[in-house]
mmCIF file of C-alpha atoms and ligand atoms in Angstrom:
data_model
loop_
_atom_site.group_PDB
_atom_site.id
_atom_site.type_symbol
_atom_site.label_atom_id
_atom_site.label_comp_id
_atom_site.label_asym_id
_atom_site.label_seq_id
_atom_site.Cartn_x
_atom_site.Cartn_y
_atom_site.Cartn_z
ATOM 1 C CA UNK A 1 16.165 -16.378 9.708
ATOM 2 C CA UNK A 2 15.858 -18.543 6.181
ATOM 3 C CA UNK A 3 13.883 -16.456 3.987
ATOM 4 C CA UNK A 4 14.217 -18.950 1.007
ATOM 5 C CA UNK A 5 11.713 -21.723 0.903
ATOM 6 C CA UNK A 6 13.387 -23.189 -1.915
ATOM 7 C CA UNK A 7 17.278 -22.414 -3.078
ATOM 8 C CA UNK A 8 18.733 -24.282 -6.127
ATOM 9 C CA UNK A 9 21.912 -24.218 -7.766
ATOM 10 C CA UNK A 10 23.278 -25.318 -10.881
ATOM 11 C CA UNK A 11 20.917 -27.988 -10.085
ATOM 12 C CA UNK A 12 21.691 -30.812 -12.622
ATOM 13 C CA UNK A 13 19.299 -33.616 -13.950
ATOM 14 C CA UNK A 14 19.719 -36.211 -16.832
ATOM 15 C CA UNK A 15 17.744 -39.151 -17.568
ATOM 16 C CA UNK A 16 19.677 -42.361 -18.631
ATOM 17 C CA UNK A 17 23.180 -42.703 -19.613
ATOM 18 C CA UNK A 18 25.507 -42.868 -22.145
ATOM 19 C CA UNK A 19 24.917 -42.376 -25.411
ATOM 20 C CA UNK A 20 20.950 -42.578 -23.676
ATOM 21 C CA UNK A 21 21.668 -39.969 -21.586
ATOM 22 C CA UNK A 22 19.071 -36.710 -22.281
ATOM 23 C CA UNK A 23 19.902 -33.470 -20.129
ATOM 24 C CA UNK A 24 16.701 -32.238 -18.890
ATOM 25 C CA UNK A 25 18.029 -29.635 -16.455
ATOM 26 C CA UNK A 26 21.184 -28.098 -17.193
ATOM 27 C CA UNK A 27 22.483 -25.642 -14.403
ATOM 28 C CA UNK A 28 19.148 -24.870 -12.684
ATOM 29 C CA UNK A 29 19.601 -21.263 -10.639
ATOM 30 C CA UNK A 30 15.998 -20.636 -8.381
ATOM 31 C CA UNK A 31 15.514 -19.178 -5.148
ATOM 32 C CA UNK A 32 11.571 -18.831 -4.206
ATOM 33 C CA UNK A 33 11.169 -16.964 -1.385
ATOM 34 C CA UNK A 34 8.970 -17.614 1.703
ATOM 35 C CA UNK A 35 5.513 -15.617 1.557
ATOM 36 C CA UNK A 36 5.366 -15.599 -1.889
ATOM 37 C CA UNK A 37 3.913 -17.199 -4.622
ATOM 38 C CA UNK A 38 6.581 -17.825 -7.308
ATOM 39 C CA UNK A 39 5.436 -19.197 -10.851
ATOM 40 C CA UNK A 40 7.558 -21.249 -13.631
ATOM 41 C CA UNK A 41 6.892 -20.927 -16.409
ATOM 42 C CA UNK A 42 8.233 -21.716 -20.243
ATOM 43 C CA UNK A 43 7.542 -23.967 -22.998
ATOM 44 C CA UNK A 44 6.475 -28.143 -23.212
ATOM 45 C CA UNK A 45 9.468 -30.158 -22.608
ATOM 46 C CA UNK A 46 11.645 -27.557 -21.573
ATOM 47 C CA UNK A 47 12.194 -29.222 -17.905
ATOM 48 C CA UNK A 48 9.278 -27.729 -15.514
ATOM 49 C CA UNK A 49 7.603 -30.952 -14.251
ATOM 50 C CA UNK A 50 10.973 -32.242 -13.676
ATOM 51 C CA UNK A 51 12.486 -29.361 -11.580
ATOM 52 C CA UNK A 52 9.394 -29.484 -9.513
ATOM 53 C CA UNK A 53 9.543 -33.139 -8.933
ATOM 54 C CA UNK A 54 13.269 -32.318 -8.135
ATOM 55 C CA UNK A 55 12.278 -29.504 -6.282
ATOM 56 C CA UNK A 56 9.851 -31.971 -4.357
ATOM 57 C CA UNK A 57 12.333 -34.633 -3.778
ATOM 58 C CA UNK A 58 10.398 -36.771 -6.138
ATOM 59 C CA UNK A 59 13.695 -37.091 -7.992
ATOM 60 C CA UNK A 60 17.258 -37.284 -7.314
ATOM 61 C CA UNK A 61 19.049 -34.471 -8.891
ATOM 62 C CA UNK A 62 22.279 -35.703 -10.814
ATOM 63 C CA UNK A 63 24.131 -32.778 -9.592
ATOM 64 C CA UNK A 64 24.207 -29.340 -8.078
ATOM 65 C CA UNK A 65 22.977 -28.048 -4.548
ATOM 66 C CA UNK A 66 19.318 -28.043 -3.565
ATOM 67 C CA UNK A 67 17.702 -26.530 -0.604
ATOM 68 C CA UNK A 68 14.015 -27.124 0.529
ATOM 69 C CA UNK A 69 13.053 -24.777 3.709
ATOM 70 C CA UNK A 70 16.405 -25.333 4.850
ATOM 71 C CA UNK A 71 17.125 -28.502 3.892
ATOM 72 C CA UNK A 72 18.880 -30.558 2.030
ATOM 73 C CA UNK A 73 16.065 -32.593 1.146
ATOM 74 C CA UNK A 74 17.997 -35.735 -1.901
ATOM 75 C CA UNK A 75 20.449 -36.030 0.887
ATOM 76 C CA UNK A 76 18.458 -37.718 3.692
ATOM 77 C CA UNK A 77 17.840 -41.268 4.137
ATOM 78 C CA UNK A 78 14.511 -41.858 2.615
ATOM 79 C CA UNK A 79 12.548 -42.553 5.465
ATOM 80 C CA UNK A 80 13.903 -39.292 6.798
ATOM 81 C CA UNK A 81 12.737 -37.557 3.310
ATOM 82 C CA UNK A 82 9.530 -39.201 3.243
ATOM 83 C CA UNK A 83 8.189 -38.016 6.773
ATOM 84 C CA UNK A 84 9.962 -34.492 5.669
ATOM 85 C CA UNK A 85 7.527 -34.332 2.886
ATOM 86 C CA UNK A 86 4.563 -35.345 4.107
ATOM 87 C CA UNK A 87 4.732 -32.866 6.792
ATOM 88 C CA UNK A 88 6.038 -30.030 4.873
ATOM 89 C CA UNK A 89 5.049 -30.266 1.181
ATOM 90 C CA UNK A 90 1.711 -30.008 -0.567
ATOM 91 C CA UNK A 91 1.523 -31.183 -4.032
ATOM 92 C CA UNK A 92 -0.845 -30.897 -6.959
ATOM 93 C CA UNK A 93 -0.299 -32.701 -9.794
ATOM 94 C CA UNK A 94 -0.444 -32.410 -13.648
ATOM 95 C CA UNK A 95 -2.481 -35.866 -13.261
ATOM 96 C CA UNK A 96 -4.689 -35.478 -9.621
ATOM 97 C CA UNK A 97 -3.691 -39.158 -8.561
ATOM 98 C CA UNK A 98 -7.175 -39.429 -6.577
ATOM 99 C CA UNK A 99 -7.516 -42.794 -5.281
ATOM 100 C CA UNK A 100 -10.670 -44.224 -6.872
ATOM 101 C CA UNK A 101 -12.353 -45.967 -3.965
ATOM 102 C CA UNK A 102 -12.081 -43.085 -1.813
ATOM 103 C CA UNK A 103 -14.882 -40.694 -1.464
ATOM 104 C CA UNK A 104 -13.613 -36.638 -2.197
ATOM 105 C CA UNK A 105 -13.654 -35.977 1.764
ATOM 106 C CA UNK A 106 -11.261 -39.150 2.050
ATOM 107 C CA UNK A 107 -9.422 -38.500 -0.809
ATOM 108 C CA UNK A 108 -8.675 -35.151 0.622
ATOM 109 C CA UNK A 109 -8.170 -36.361 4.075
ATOM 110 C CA UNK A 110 -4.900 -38.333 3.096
ATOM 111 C CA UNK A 111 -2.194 -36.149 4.366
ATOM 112 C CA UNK A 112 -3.799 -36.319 7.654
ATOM 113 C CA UNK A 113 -4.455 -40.061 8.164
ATOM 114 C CA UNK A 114 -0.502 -40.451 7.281
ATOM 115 C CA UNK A 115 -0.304 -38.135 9.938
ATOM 116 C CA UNK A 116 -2.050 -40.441 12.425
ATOM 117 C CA UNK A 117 -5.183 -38.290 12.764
ATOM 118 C CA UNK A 118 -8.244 -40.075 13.380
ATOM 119 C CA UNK A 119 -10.153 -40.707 10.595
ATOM 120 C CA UNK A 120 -13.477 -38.971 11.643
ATOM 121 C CA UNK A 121 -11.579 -35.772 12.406
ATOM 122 C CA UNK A 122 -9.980 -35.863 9.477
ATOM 123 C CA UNK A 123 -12.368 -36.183 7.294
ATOM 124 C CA UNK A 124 -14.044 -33.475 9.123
ATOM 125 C CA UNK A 125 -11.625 -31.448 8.563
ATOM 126 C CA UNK A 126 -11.506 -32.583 5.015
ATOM 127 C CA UNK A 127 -14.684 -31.531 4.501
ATOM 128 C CA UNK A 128 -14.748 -27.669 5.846
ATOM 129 C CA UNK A 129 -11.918 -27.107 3.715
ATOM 130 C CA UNK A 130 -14.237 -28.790 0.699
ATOM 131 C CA UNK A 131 -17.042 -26.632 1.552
ATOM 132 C CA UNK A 132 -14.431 -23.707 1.820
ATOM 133 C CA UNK A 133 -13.526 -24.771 -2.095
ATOM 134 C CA UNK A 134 -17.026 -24.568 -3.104
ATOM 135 C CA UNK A 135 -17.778 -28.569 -3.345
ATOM 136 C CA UNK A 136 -19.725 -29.161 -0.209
ATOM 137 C CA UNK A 137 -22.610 -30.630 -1.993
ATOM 138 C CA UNK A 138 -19.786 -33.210 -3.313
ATOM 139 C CA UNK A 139 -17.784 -34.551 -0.122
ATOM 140 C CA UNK A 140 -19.000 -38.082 -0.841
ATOM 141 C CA UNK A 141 -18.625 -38.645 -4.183
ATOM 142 C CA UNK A 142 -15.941 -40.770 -5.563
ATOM 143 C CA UNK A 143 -13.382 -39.282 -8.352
ATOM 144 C CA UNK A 144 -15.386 -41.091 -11.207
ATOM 145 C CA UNK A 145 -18.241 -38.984 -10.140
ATOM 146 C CA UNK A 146 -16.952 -35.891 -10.260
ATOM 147 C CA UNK A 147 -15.968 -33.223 -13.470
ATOM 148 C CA UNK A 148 -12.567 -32.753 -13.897
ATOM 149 C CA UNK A 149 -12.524 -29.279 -12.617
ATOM 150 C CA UNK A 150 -14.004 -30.659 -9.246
ATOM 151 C CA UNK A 151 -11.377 -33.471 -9.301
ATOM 152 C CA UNK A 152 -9.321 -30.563 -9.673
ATOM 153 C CA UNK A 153 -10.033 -28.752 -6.370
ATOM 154 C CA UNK A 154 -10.095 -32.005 -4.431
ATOM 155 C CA UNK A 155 -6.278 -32.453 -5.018
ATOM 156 C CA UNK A 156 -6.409 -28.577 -4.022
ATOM 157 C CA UNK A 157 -7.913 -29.527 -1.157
ATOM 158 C CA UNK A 158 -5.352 -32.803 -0.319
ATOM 159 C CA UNK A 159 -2.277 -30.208 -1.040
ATOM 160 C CA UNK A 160 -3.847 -27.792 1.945
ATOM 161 C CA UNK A 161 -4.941 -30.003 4.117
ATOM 162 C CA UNK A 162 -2.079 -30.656 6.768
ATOM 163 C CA UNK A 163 -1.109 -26.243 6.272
ATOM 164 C CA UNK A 164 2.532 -27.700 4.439
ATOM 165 C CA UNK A 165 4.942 -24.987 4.428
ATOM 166 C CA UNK A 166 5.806 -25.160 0.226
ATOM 167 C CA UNK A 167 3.231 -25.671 -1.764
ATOM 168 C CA UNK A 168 3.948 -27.088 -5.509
ATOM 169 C CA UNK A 169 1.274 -27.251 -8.124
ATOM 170 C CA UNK A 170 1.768 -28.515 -12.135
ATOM 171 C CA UNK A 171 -0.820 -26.864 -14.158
ATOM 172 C CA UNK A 172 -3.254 -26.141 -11.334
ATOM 173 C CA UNK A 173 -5.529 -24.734 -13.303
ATOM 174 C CA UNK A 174 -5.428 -26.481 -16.742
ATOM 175 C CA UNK A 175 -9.066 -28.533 -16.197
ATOM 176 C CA UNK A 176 -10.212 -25.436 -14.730
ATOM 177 C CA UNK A 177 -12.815 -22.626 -16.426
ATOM 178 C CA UNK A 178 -11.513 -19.197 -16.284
ATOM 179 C CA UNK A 179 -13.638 -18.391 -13.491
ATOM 180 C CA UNK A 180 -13.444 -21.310 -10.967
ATOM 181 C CA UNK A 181 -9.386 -20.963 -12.083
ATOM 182 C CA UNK A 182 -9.546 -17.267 -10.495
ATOM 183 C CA UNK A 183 -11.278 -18.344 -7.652
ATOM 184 C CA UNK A 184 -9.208 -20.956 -6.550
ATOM 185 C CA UNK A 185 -5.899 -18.631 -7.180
ATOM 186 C CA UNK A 186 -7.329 -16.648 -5.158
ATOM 187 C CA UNK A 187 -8.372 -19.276 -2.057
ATOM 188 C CA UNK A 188 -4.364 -20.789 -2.677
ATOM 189 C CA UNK A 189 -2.889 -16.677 -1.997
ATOM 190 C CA UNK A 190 -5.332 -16.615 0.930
ATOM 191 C CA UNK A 191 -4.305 -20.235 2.174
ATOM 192 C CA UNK A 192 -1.020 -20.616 0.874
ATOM 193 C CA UNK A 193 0.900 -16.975 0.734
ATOM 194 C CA UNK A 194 1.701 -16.079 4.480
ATOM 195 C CA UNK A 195 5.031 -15.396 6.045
ATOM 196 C CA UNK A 196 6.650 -18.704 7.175
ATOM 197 C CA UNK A 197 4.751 -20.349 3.217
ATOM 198 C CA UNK A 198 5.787 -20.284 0.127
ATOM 199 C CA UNK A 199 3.929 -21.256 -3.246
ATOM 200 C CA UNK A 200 5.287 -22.410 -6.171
ATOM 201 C CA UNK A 201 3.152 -22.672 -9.523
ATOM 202 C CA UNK A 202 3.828 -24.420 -12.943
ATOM 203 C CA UNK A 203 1.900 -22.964 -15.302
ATOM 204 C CA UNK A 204 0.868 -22.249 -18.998
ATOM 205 C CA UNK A 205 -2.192 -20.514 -18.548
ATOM 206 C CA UNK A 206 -1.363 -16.963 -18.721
ATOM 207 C CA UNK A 207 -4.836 -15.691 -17.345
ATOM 208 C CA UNK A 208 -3.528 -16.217 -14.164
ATOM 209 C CA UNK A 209 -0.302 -15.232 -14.276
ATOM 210 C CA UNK A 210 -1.079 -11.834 -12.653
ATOM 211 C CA UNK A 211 -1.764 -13.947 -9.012
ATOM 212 C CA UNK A 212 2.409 -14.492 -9.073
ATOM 213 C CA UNK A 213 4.408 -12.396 -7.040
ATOM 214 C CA UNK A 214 7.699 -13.526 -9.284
ATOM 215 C CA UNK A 215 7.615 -15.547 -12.772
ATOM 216 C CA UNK A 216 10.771 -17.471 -13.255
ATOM 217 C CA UNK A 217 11.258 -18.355 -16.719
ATOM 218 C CA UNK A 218 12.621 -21.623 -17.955
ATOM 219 C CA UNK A 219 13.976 -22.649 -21.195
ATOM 220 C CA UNK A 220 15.677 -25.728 -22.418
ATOM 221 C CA UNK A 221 16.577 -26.942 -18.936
ATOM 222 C CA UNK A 222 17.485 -23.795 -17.366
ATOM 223 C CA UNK A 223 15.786 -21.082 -15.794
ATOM 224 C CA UNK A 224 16.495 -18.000 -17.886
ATOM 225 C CA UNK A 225 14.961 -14.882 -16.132
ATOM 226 C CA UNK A 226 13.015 -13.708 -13.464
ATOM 227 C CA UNK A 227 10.312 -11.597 -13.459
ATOM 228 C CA UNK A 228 9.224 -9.402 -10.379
ATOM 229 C CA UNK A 229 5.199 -9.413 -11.047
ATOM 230 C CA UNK A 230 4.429 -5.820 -9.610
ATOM 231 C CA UNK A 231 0.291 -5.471 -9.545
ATOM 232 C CA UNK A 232 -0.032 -8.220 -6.476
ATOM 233 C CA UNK A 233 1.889 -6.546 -3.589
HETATM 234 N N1 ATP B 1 11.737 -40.247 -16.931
HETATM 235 C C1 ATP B 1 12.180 -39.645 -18.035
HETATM 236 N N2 ATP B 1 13.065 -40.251 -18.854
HETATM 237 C C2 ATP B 1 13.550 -39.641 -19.957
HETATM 238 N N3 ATP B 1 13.208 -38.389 -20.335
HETATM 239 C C3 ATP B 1 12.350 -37.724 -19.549
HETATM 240 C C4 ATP B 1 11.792 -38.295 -18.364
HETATM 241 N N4 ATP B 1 10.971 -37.386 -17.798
HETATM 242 C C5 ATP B 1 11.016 -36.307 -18.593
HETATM 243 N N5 ATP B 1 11.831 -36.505 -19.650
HETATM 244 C C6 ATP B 1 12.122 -35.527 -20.729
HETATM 245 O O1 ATP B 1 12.543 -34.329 -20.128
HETATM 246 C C7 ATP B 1 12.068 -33.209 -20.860
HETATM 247 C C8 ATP B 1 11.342 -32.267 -19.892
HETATM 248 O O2 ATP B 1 10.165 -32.886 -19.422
HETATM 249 P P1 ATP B 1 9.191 -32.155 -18.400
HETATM 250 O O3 ATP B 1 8.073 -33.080 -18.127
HETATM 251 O O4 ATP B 1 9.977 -31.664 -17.251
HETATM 252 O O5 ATP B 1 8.717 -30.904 -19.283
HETATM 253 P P2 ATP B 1 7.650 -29.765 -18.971
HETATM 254 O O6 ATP B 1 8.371 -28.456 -19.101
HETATM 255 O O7 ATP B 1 6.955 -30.049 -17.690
HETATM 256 O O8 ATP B 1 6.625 -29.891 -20.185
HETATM 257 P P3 ATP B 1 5.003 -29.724 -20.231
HETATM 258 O O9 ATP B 1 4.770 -28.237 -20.228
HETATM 259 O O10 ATP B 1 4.661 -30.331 -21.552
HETATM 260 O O11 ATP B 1 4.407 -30.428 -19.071
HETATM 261 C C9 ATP B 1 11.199 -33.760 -21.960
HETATM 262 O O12 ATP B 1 11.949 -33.758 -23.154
HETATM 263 C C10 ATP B 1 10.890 -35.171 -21.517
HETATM 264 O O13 ATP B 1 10.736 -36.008 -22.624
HETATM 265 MG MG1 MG B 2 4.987 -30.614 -17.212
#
């Protein structure tokens, strides 16, 4: 049985060419096992959105060998890698990408209407898993009427939805106060970290890095070390 949810190496990726050309990742080397929660960490710039958008099949690598659960996800036909993601990826991102005219329980239902649920089930479903993340009162607010930390756990709440197998999150916790950070680390182990799952975190906020079963650390476009996080196990 695969117990990698995510194998990369020497994964290559530049941006531009020629004399243009800037080498974000240079010889990326990451496994992140399944029922863990891995985190990446390292300083701005040094490649960490990118290898998770690589990661994600967001973006083509430029060279190397990349598997995702088993696959080879930047060589399907994009249709193929499209339908692969949205049944097997959640995603979080450094920006939420909520879609304005949708309320929170919509906005959160979105993995499952692309799945062809119907849309009263799905934003009932939507809105458990809302109420789970502490933002019942909220379900039918649009983004513009929400904090950012409540914005926050919406796009938690779209990454969950549809129980994806890898899980990717950039800065998860950055509009987050220390306390409602904590709390939803703690609802994405109890979600997220089970057997056939994995989890994998981007992250500078080192109050939470003692939720990580492993910290890879990245520098200048390449992952440098890895760190087996004991206290969690
Ligand atoms: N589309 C692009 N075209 C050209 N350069 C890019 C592109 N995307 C990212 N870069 C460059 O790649 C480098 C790594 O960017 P990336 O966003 O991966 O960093 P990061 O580690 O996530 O930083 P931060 O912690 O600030 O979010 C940066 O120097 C950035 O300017
Ligand atoms: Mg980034």
């Amino acid at each position: 049985m695969n117990t990698q949810a995510v194998v990369c190496n020497q994964v290559l990726k530049s941006f531009g060419a020629g004399e243009d050309e800037v080498k974000v990742l240079r010889g990326v080397d990451l496994t992140v096992p399944l029922g863990e929660m891995t985190f990446l960490v390292g300083p701005s710039g040094c490649g960490k959105t990118t290898l998770l958008s690589v990661i994600a099949g967001l973006l083509n690598p430029t060279g190397g060998d990349l598997h995702v659960l088993g696959t080879a996800l930047h060589q399907l036909k994009s249709s193929k890698a499209v339908e692969f993601r949205r049944e097997n990826l959640g995603f979080v991102f450094q920006q939420f990408n909520l879609l304005p005219a949708l309320t929170a329980a919509e906005n959160a239902a979105v993995p499952l209407l692309a799945a062809n649920w119907p849309l009263k089930k799905a934003v009932e479903k939507a809105k458990t898993l809302l109420d789970e993340l502490g933002l019942g009162s909220r379900v039918n607010a649009r983004p513009n009427q929400l904090s950012g930390g409540q914005q926050q756990r919406v796009a938690f709440a779209r990454a969950l939805i549809h129980d994806p197998k890898l899980i990717v999150c950039d800065e998860p916790t950055s509009a987050l106060d220390e306390h409602t950070g904590h709390y939803v680390m703690e609802l994405l182990r109890k979600i997220a970290v089970r057997p056939e799952r994995a989890v994998l975190v981007v992250t500078h906020d080192n109050r939470i890095y003692n939720f990580a079963d492993r910290i890879a650390h990245m520098n200048d476009g390449l992952v440098t070390h890895v760190e087996q996080n004991g206290g969690m196990n």
